[in-house]
PDB file of C-alpha atoms in Angstrom:
ATOM      1  CA  GLN H  30     162.840 -68.988  80.960  1.00  0.00           C
ATOM      2  CA  VAL H  31     159.528 -67.892  82.285  1.00  0.00           C
ATOM      3  CA  GLN H  32     160.103 -64.995  84.645  1.00  0.00           C
ATOM      4  CA  LEU H  33     158.471 -62.104  86.508  1.00  0.00           C
ATOM      5  CA  VAL H  34     160.595 -59.411  88.100  1.00  0.00           C
ATOM      6  CA  GLU H  35     159.065 -56.752  90.279  1.00  0.00           C
ATOM      7  CA  SER H  36     160.545 -53.328  91.047  1.00  0.00           C
ATOM      8  CA  GLY H  37     159.643 -49.960  92.533  1.00  0.00           C
ATOM      9  CA  GLY H  38     159.237 -50.868  96.196  1.00  0.00           C
ATOM     10  CA  GLY H  39     160.640 -48.579  98.918  1.00  0.00           C
ATOM     11  CA  VAL H  40     159.803 -46.511 101.985  1.00  0.00           C
ATOM     12  CA  VAL H  41     157.146 -43.970 101.562  1.00  0.00           C
ATOM     13  CA  GLN H  42     155.206 -41.724 103.934  1.00  0.00           C
ATOM     14  CA  PRO H  43     151.469 -42.174 104.646  1.00  0.00           C
ATOM     15  CA  GLY H  44     149.338 -40.365 102.040  1.00  0.00           C
ATOM     16  CA  ARG H  45     152.070 -40.484  99.383  1.00  0.00           C
ATOM     17  CA  SER H  46     152.235 -42.494  96.160  1.00  0.00           C
ATOM     18  CA  LEU H  47     154.393 -45.228  94.625  1.00  0.00           C
ATOM     19  CA  ARG H  48     154.373 -47.109  91.301  1.00  0.00           C
ATOM     20  CA  LEU H  49     155.409 -50.806  91.127  1.00  0.00           C
ATOM     21  CA  SER H  50     156.466 -52.510  87.934  1.00  0.00           C
ATOM     22  CA  CYS H  51     156.644 -56.107  87.001  1.00  0.00           C
ATOM     23  CA  ALA H  52     158.736 -57.079  83.959  1.00  0.00           C
ATOM     24  CA  ALA H  53     157.652 -60.364  82.293  1.00  0.00           C
ATOM     25  CA  SER H  54     159.706 -62.614  80.017  1.00  0.00           C
ATOM     26  CA  GLY H  55     159.657 -66.198  78.637  1.00  0.00           C
ATOM     27  CA  PHE H  56     155.951 -66.221  77.804  1.00  0.00           C
ATOM     28  CA  ILE H  57     153.506 -64.298  75.526  1.00  0.00           C
ATOM     29  CA  PHE H  58     152.628 -61.590  78.131  1.00  0.00           C
ATOM     30  CA  SER H  59     149.954 -60.045  75.882  1.00  0.00           C
ATOM     31  CA  THR H  60     147.787 -63.105  76.192  1.00  0.00           C
ATOM     32  CA  TYR H  61     147.964 -63.527  79.882  1.00  0.00           C
ATOM     33  CA  ALA H  62     145.752 -62.231  82.726  1.00  0.00           C
ATOM     34  CA  MET H  63     147.920 -60.610  85.431  1.00  0.00           C
ATOM     35  CA  HIS H  64     147.513 -60.099  89.186  1.00  0.00           C
ATOM     36  CA  TRP H  65     149.073 -58.278  92.171  1.00  0.00           C
ATOM     37  CA  VAL H  66     149.134 -60.217  95.526  1.00  0.00           C
ATOM     38  CA  ARG H  67     150.532 -58.781  98.651  1.00  0.00           C
ATOM     39  CA  GLN H  68     151.794 -60.109 101.975  1.00  0.00           C
ATOM     40  CA  ALA H  69     152.163 -58.057 105.047  1.00  0.00           C
ATOM     41  CA  PRO H  70     155.137 -58.848 107.307  1.00  0.00           C
ATOM     42  CA  GLY H  71     154.483 -62.181 109.025  1.00  0.00           C
ATOM     43  CA  LYS H  72     150.975 -62.467 107.517  1.00  0.00           C
ATOM     44  CA  GLY H  73     149.179 -64.350 104.917  1.00  0.00           C
ATOM     45  CA  LEU H  74     148.489 -63.675 101.204  1.00  0.00           C
ATOM     46  CA  GLU H  75     146.010 -61.111 100.074  1.00  0.00           C
ATOM     47  CA  TRP H  76     144.936 -60.741  96.429  1.00  0.00           C
ATOM     48  CA  VAL H  77     144.961 -57.041  95.354  1.00  0.00           C
ATOM     49  CA  ALA H  78     144.174 -56.616  91.668  1.00  0.00           C
ATOM     50  CA  LEU H  79     143.572 -58.337  88.341  1.00  0.00           C
ATOM     51  CA  ILE H  80     143.929 -57.073  84.839  1.00  0.00           C
ATOM     52  CA  SER H  81     142.781 -58.753  81.623  1.00  0.00           C
ATOM     53  CA  TYR H  82     145.207 -59.743  78.895  1.00  0.00           C
ATOM     54  CA  ASP H  83     144.340 -56.562  76.921  1.00  0.00           C
ATOM     55  CA  GLY H  84     144.010 -54.271  79.855  1.00  0.00           C
ATOM     56  CA  ASP H  85     140.281 -53.632  79.176  1.00  0.00           C
ATOM     57  CA  ASN H  86     138.973 -55.240  82.372  1.00  0.00           C
ATOM     58  CA  LYS H  87     140.322 -54.612  85.862  1.00  0.00           C
ATOM     59  CA  TYR H  88     139.201 -55.902  89.353  1.00  0.00           C
ATOM     60  CA  TYR H  89     140.295 -54.801  92.747  1.00  0.00           C
ATOM     61  CA  ALA H  90     140.126 -55.952  96.356  1.00  0.00           C
ATOM     62  CA  ASP H  91     137.785 -53.710  98.401  1.00  0.00           C
ATOM     63  CA  SER H  92     140.799 -52.740 100.606  1.00  0.00           C
ATOM     64  CA  VAL H  93     142.494 -50.891  97.708  1.00  0.00           C
ATOM     65  CA  LYS H  94     139.653 -49.953  95.499  1.00  0.00           C
ATOM     66  CA  GLY H  95     139.770 -46.149  94.645  1.00  0.00           C
ATOM     67  CA  ARG H  96     143.410 -45.955  95.687  1.00  0.00           C
ATOM     68  CA  PHE H  97     145.445 -48.410  93.620  1.00  0.00           C
ATOM     69  CA  THR H  98     145.344 -48.786  89.777  1.00  0.00           C
ATOM     70  CA  ILE H  99     146.512 -51.766  87.920  1.00  0.00           C
ATOM     71  CA  SER H 100     147.661 -51.243  84.275  1.00  0.00           C
ATOM     72  CA  ARG H 101     149.846 -52.894  81.684  1.00  0.00           C
ATOM     73  CA  ASP H 102     151.950 -52.102  78.622  1.00  0.00           C
ATOM     74  CA  ASN H 103     151.962 -55.137  76.322  1.00  0.00           C
ATOM     75  CA  SER H 104     154.598 -53.496  74.043  1.00  0.00           C
ATOM     76  CA  LYS H 105     156.936 -53.458  76.956  1.00  0.00           C
ATOM     77  CA  ASN H 106     155.883 -56.764  78.626  1.00  0.00           C
ATOM     78  CA  THR H 107     155.289 -54.898  81.780  1.00  0.00           C
ATOM     79  CA  LEU H 108     152.606 -54.778  84.399  1.00  0.00           C
ATOM     80  CA  TYR H 109     152.139 -51.853  86.833  1.00  0.00           C
ATOM     81  CA  LEU H 110     150.467 -51.039  90.071  1.00  0.00           C
ATOM     82  CA  GLN H 111     150.003 -47.394  91.009  1.00  0.00           C
ATOM     83  CA  LEU H 112     149.626 -47.032  94.737  1.00  0.00           C
ATOM     84  CA  ASN H 113     148.054 -43.687  95.867  1.00  0.00           C
ATOM     85  CA  SER H 114     146.918 -42.394  99.342  1.00  0.00           C
ATOM     86  CA  LEU H 115     149.043 -45.043 100.934  1.00  0.00           C
ATOM     87  CA  LYS H 116     148.314 -46.211 104.443  1.00  0.00           C
ATOM     88  CA  THR H 117     150.503 -47.913 107.064  1.00  0.00           C
ATOM     89  CA  GLU H 118     148.431 -51.089 106.506  1.00  0.00           C
ATOM     90  CA  ASP H 119     149.513 -51.231 102.928  1.00  0.00           C
ATOM     91  CA  THR H 120     153.096 -52.171 104.135  1.00  0.00           C
ATOM     92  CA  ALA H 121     153.783 -55.492 102.420  1.00  0.00           C
ATOM     93  CA  VAL H 122     155.674 -57.524  99.841  1.00  0.00           C
ATOM     94  CA  TYR H 123     153.926 -57.118  96.641  1.00  0.00           C
ATOM     95  CA  TYR H 124     154.063 -60.025  94.208  1.00  0.00           C
ATOM     96  CA  CYS H 125     152.926 -59.999  90.545  1.00  0.00           C
ATOM     97  CA  ALA H 126     151.518 -63.332  89.336  1.00  0.00           C
ATOM     98  CA  THR H 127     149.796 -64.777  86.355  1.00  0.00           C
ATOM     99  CA  SER H 128     146.807 -67.115  86.015  1.00  0.00           C
ATOM    100  CA  GLY H 129     147.495 -67.756  82.277  1.00  0.00           C
ATOM    101  CA  GLY H 130     144.882 -66.958  79.681  1.00  0.00           C
ATOM    102  CA  SER H 131     141.989 -67.004  82.132  1.00  0.00           C
ATOM    103  CA  TYR H 132     140.759 -65.211  85.219  1.00  0.00           C
ATOM    104  CA  TYR H 133     139.708 -68.625  86.516  1.00  0.00           C
ATOM    105  CA  SER H 134     142.969 -70.510  86.629  1.00  0.00           C
ATOM    106  CA  ALA H 135     145.569 -71.064  89.372  1.00  0.00           C
ATOM    107  CA  PHE H 136     148.201 -68.509  89.837  1.00  0.00           C
ATOM    108  CA  ASP H 137     151.126 -70.545  88.353  1.00  0.00           C
ATOM    109  CA  ILE H 138     153.978 -68.037  87.845  1.00  0.00           C
ATOM    110  CA  TRP H 139     155.030 -65.651  90.577  1.00  0.00           C
ATOM    111  CA  GLY H 140     157.712 -62.949  90.875  1.00  0.00           C
ATOM    112  CA  GLN H 141     160.044 -62.596  93.795  1.00  0.00           C
ATOM    113  CA  GLY H 142     158.269 -59.636  95.140  1.00  0.00           C
ATOM    114  CA  THR H 143     159.035 -56.029  96.021  1.00  0.00           C
ATOM    115  CA  MET H 144     158.813 -54.607  99.562  1.00  0.00           C
ATOM    116  CA  VAL H 145     156.618 -51.536 100.202  1.00  0.00           C
ATOM    117  CA  THR H 146     156.938 -49.866 103.591  1.00  0.00           C
ATOM    118  CA  VAL H 147     154.609 -47.058 104.537  1.00  0.00           C
ATOM    119  CA  SER H 148     155.860 -45.116 107.494  1.00  0.00           C
ATOM    120  CA  SER H 149     156.276 -41.640 108.761  1.00  0.00           C
TER     121      SER H 149
ATOM    122  CA  ASP Z  11     133.605 -62.858  99.394  1.00  0.00           C
ATOM    123  CA  ILE Z  12     134.329 -66.509  99.794  1.00  0.00           C
ATOM    124  CA  VAL Z  13     136.052 -67.135 103.120  1.00  0.00           C
ATOM    125  CA  MET Z  14     138.775 -69.800 103.165  1.00  0.00           C
ATOM    126  CA  THR Z  15     139.498 -71.390 106.492  1.00  0.00           C
ATOM    127  CA  GLN Z  16     142.353 -73.773 106.986  1.00  0.00           C
ATOM    128  CA  SER Z  17     143.056 -76.139 109.847  1.00  0.00           C
ATOM    129  CA  PRO Z  18     145.135 -76.547 111.826  1.00  0.00           C
ATOM    130  CA  ASP Z  19     147.106 -73.263 111.950  1.00  0.00           C
ATOM    131  CA  SER Z  20     150.266 -75.176 112.678  1.00  0.00           C
ATOM    132  CA  LEU Z  21     151.255 -78.759 112.457  1.00  0.00           C
ATOM    133  CA  ALA Z  22     154.330 -80.719 113.590  1.00  0.00           C
ATOM    134  CA  VAL Z  23     154.924 -84.112 111.895  1.00  0.00           C
ATOM    135  CA  SER Z  24     157.861 -86.631 112.136  1.00  0.00           C
ATOM    136  CA  LEU Z  25     159.963 -87.190 109.088  1.00  0.00           C
ATOM    137  CA  GLY Z  26     158.478 -89.936 106.953  1.00  0.00           C
ATOM    138  CA  GLU Z  27     155.082 -89.519 108.421  1.00  0.00           C
ATOM    139  CA  ARG Z  28     151.905 -88.198 106.801  1.00  0.00           C
ATOM    140  CA  ALA Z  29     150.823 -84.540 107.127  1.00  0.00           C
ATOM    141  CA  THR Z  30     147.291 -83.509 106.380  1.00  0.00           C
ATOM    142  CA  ILE Z  31     146.005 -79.928 105.973  1.00  0.00           C
ATOM    143  CA  ASN Z  32     142.432 -79.039 105.704  1.00  0.00           C
ATOM    144  CA  CYS Z  33     140.705 -76.191 103.848  1.00  0.00           C
ATOM    145  CA  LYS Z  34     137.021 -75.200 104.050  1.00  0.00           C
ATOM    146  CA  SER Z  35     135.446 -72.649 101.796  1.00  0.00           C
ATOM    147  CA  SER Z  36     132.271 -70.635 102.993  1.00  0.00           C
ATOM    148  CA  GLN Z  37     130.535 -71.506  99.794  1.00  0.00           C
ATOM    149  CA  SER Z  38     131.111 -74.124  97.085  1.00  0.00           C
ATOM    150  CA  VAL Z  39     133.859 -73.615  94.660  1.00  0.00           C
ATOM    151  CA  LEU Z  40     132.610 -76.449  92.412  1.00  0.00           C
ATOM    152  CA  TYR Z  41     131.463 -75.189  89.091  1.00  0.00           C
ATOM    153  CA  SER Z  42     128.663 -77.569  87.971  1.00  0.00           C
ATOM    154  CA  SER Z  43     129.021 -77.122  84.234  1.00  0.00           C
ATOM    155  CA  ASN Z  44     132.489 -78.562  84.058  1.00  0.00           C
ATOM    156  CA  ASN Z  45     132.541 -80.478  87.376  1.00  0.00           C
ATOM    157  CA  LYS Z  46     135.776 -78.603  88.374  1.00  0.00           C
ATOM    158  CA  ASN Z  47     136.761 -77.420  91.767  1.00  0.00           C
ATOM    159  CA  TYR Z  48     138.400 -73.909  91.618  1.00  0.00           C
ATOM    160  CA  LEU Z  49     140.870 -74.562  94.388  1.00  0.00           C
ATOM    161  CA  ALA Z  50     144.576 -74.388  94.499  1.00  0.00           C
ATOM    162  CA  TRP Z  51     147.315 -75.209  97.055  1.00  0.00           C
ATOM    163  CA  PHE Z  52     150.546 -73.234  97.452  1.00  0.00           C
ATOM    164  CA  GLN Z  53     153.762 -73.840  99.482  1.00  0.00           C
ATOM    165  CA  GLN Z  54     155.703 -70.925 100.704  1.00  0.00           C
ATOM    166  CA  LYS Z  55     159.129 -71.031 102.273  1.00  0.00           C
ATOM    167  CA  PRO Z  56     160.767 -68.198 104.120  1.00  0.00           C
ATOM    168  CA  GLY Z  57     161.872 -65.382 101.801  1.00  0.00           C
ATOM    169  CA  GLN Z  58     160.316 -66.986  98.735  1.00  0.00           C
ATOM    170  CA  PRO Z  59     157.261 -66.415  96.771  1.00  0.00           C
ATOM    171  CA  PRO Z  60     154.424 -68.895  96.905  1.00  0.00           C
ATOM    172  CA  LYS Z  61     154.846 -71.965  94.714  1.00  0.00           C
ATOM    173  CA  LEU Z  62     151.847 -73.663  93.116  1.00  0.00           C
ATOM    174  CA  LEU Z  63     151.524 -77.258  94.158  1.00  0.00           C
ATOM    175  CA  ILE Z  64     148.045 -78.406  93.215  1.00  0.00           C
ATOM    176  CA  TYR Z  65     145.237 -76.900  91.127  1.00  0.00           C
ATOM    177  CA  TRP Z  66     141.602 -77.984  90.316  1.00  0.00           C
ATOM    178  CA  ALA Z  67     141.826 -79.373  93.859  1.00  0.00           C
ATOM    179  CA  SER Z  68     143.683 -82.529  92.891  1.00  0.00           C
ATOM    180  CA  THR Z  69     145.910 -81.962  89.862  1.00  0.00           C
ATOM    181  CA  ARG Z  70     149.552 -81.727  90.685  1.00  0.00           C
ATOM    182  CA  GLU Z  71     151.654 -78.999  89.040  1.00  0.00           C
ATOM    183  CA  SER Z  72     154.490 -80.219  86.800  1.00  0.00           C
ATOM    184  CA  GLY Z  73     157.616 -80.957  88.843  1.00  0.00           C
ATOM    185  CA  VAL Z  74     155.827 -81.340  92.199  1.00  0.00           C
ATOM    186  CA  PRO Z  75     156.736 -84.580  94.018  1.00  0.00           C
ATOM    187  CA  ASP Z  76     154.037 -87.227  94.017  1.00  0.00           C
ATOM    188  CA  ARG Z  77     154.020 -87.328  97.756  1.00  0.00           C
ATOM    189  CA  PHE Z  78     151.858 -84.259  97.519  1.00  0.00           C
ATOM    190  CA  SER Z  79     148.144 -84.850  96.782  1.00  0.00           C
ATOM    191  CA  GLY Z  80     145.046 -82.922  96.925  1.00  0.00           C
ATOM    192  CA  SER Z  81     141.411 -84.031  97.470  1.00  0.00           C
ATOM    193  CA  GLY Z  82     137.901 -82.900  98.297  1.00  0.00           C
ATOM    194  CA  SER Z  83     135.040 -81.252  96.483  1.00  0.00           C
ATOM    195  CA  GLY Z  84     132.521 -78.445  96.974  1.00  0.00           C
ATOM    196  CA  THR Z  85     133.509 -76.805 100.284  1.00  0.00           C
ATOM    197  CA  ASP Z  86     135.878 -79.252 101.922  1.00  0.00           C
ATOM    198  CA  PHE Z  87     139.374 -79.946 100.730  1.00  0.00           C
ATOM    199  CA  THR Z  88     142.609 -81.599 101.910  1.00  0.00           C
ATOM    200  CA  LEU Z  89     146.309 -81.409 101.059  1.00  0.00           C
ATOM    201  CA  THR Z  90     148.209 -84.574 101.993  1.00  0.00           C
ATOM    202  CA  ILE Z  91     151.929 -85.108 102.207  1.00  0.00           C
ATOM    203  CA  SER Z  92     152.356 -88.804 102.264  1.00  0.00           C
ATOM    204  CA  SER Z  93     155.887 -89.017 103.697  1.00  0.00           C
ATOM    205  CA  LEU Z  94     157.236 -85.791 105.149  1.00  0.00           C
ATOM    206  CA  GLN Z  95     160.688 -84.709 104.017  1.00  0.00           C
ATOM    207  CA  ALA Z  96     162.844 -82.019 105.572  1.00  0.00           C
ATOM    208  CA  GLU Z  97     162.386 -79.743 102.500  1.00  0.00           C
ATOM    209  CA  ASP Z  98     158.598 -79.673 103.043  1.00  0.00           C
ATOM    210  CA  VAL Z  99     158.925 -77.366 106.010  1.00  0.00           C
ATOM    211  CA  ALA Z 100     156.937 -74.371 104.906  1.00  0.00           C
ATOM    212  CA  VAL Z 101     153.665 -72.500 105.110  1.00  0.00           C
ATOM    213  CA  TYR Z 102     150.829 -74.011 103.015  1.00  0.00           C
ATOM    214  CA  TYR Z 103     147.909 -71.925 101.663  1.00  0.00           C
ATOM    215  CA  CYS Z 104     144.736 -72.843  99.913  1.00  0.00           C
ATOM    216  CA  GLN Z 105     143.114 -70.409  97.497  1.00  0.00           C
ATOM    217  CA  GLN Z 106     139.887 -70.219  95.604  1.00  0.00           C
ATOM    218  CA  TYR Z 107     139.780 -68.847  92.017  1.00  0.00           C
ATOM    219  CA  TYR Z 108     136.014 -69.519  91.513  1.00  0.00           C
ATOM    220  CA  SER Z 109     135.426 -65.805  92.024  1.00  0.00           C
ATOM    221  CA  THR Z 110     137.448 -62.798  90.903  1.00  0.00           C
ATOM    222  CA  SER Z 111     137.479 -61.786  94.506  1.00  0.00           C
ATOM    223  CA  TYR Z 112     140.226 -64.326  94.976  1.00  0.00           C
ATOM    224  CA  THR Z 113     140.790 -65.372  98.601  1.00  0.00           C
ATOM    225  CA  PHE Z 114     143.389 -67.370 100.428  1.00  0.00           C
ATOM    226  CA  GLY Z 115     143.269 -69.470 103.596  1.00  0.00           C
ATOM    227  CA  GLN Z 116     145.134 -68.038 106.541  1.00  0.00           C
ATOM    228  CA  GLY Z 117     147.973 -70.534 106.139  1.00  0.00           C
ATOM    229  CA  THR Z 118     149.231 -73.669 107.857  1.00  0.00           C
ATOM    230  CA  LYS Z 119     152.727 -73.704 109.178  1.00  0.00           C
ATOM    231  CA  LEU Z 120     154.293 -77.200 108.874  1.00  0.00           C
ATOM    232  CA  GLU Z 121     157.222 -78.113 110.974  1.00  0.00           C
ATOM    233  CA  ILE Z 122     159.293 -81.286 111.787  1.00  0.00           C
ATOM    234  CA  LYS Z 123     158.556 -82.955 115.087  1.00  0.00           C
TER     235      LYS Z 123
END
C-alpha cells in the first residue's frame, strides 16, 4: 500500500545537525513532488520545504532557508531533510508528504512523522 | 505569503448537529485560467498526521464520508460537517497550495457539546 515512513528524529543540542529520512513505497516515487511539513508541540502545521520529482528544483520556508536542505534519492525511494544550525524553535514533529506529480496539488499522502527536539 | 485565517478557533457542537468552519485567505487562491480554487481541508486527530478531506475547495477525497463538504471561492471558504459524529472530534486546518509558499490556517478545534 501507499506509505511514507520517516526516521532520524531525536534530541539534539542547539547549533548541531540532524538528517531526517522518509522512505516511500506503494507509488512511483520518482514522479512525485515531495514536501516536509512540521508541527511544533501543541501548535499548527508549517510547511518547510518542497523538492521536485527529479530533485532539480527546491523551495524553502523563510524560517529554514539557509539552514535546512531537502534532497532525494530516487534509486532508493527516499526523501531527506538535512537540518543544520538547529534552534530550539525547530523542535517539532516533522512529516513528509506528497502532492503527487505537481507542486500545485493537495498533500494527499502523509507519513506518521518523526520528532525532533532541540534542547541543551 | 498568503495568510490563512480560520474561524472560530474552537467549536463545540452537539452530536447530529451541523458544524461549520470558516477559512479566509489574504489574497485570492482562485486561478482564473482553470477556475480552480487551490484550497484544501485537513482533519488531524491527536497523535496522527493530517488527513486530506477536501481539495480544490469542494472535491471530497476518496473514502471521506459525504457528511463533509467544502464550499467557497476566491478568498472565503467553508468546511461543513452536516451531522456531527463522535469520530469527527479533531482539529481542522485549511491550506492554500496556490503558491509554493504553502500556508495553513491556525486550526479549529472541534469538540462535542
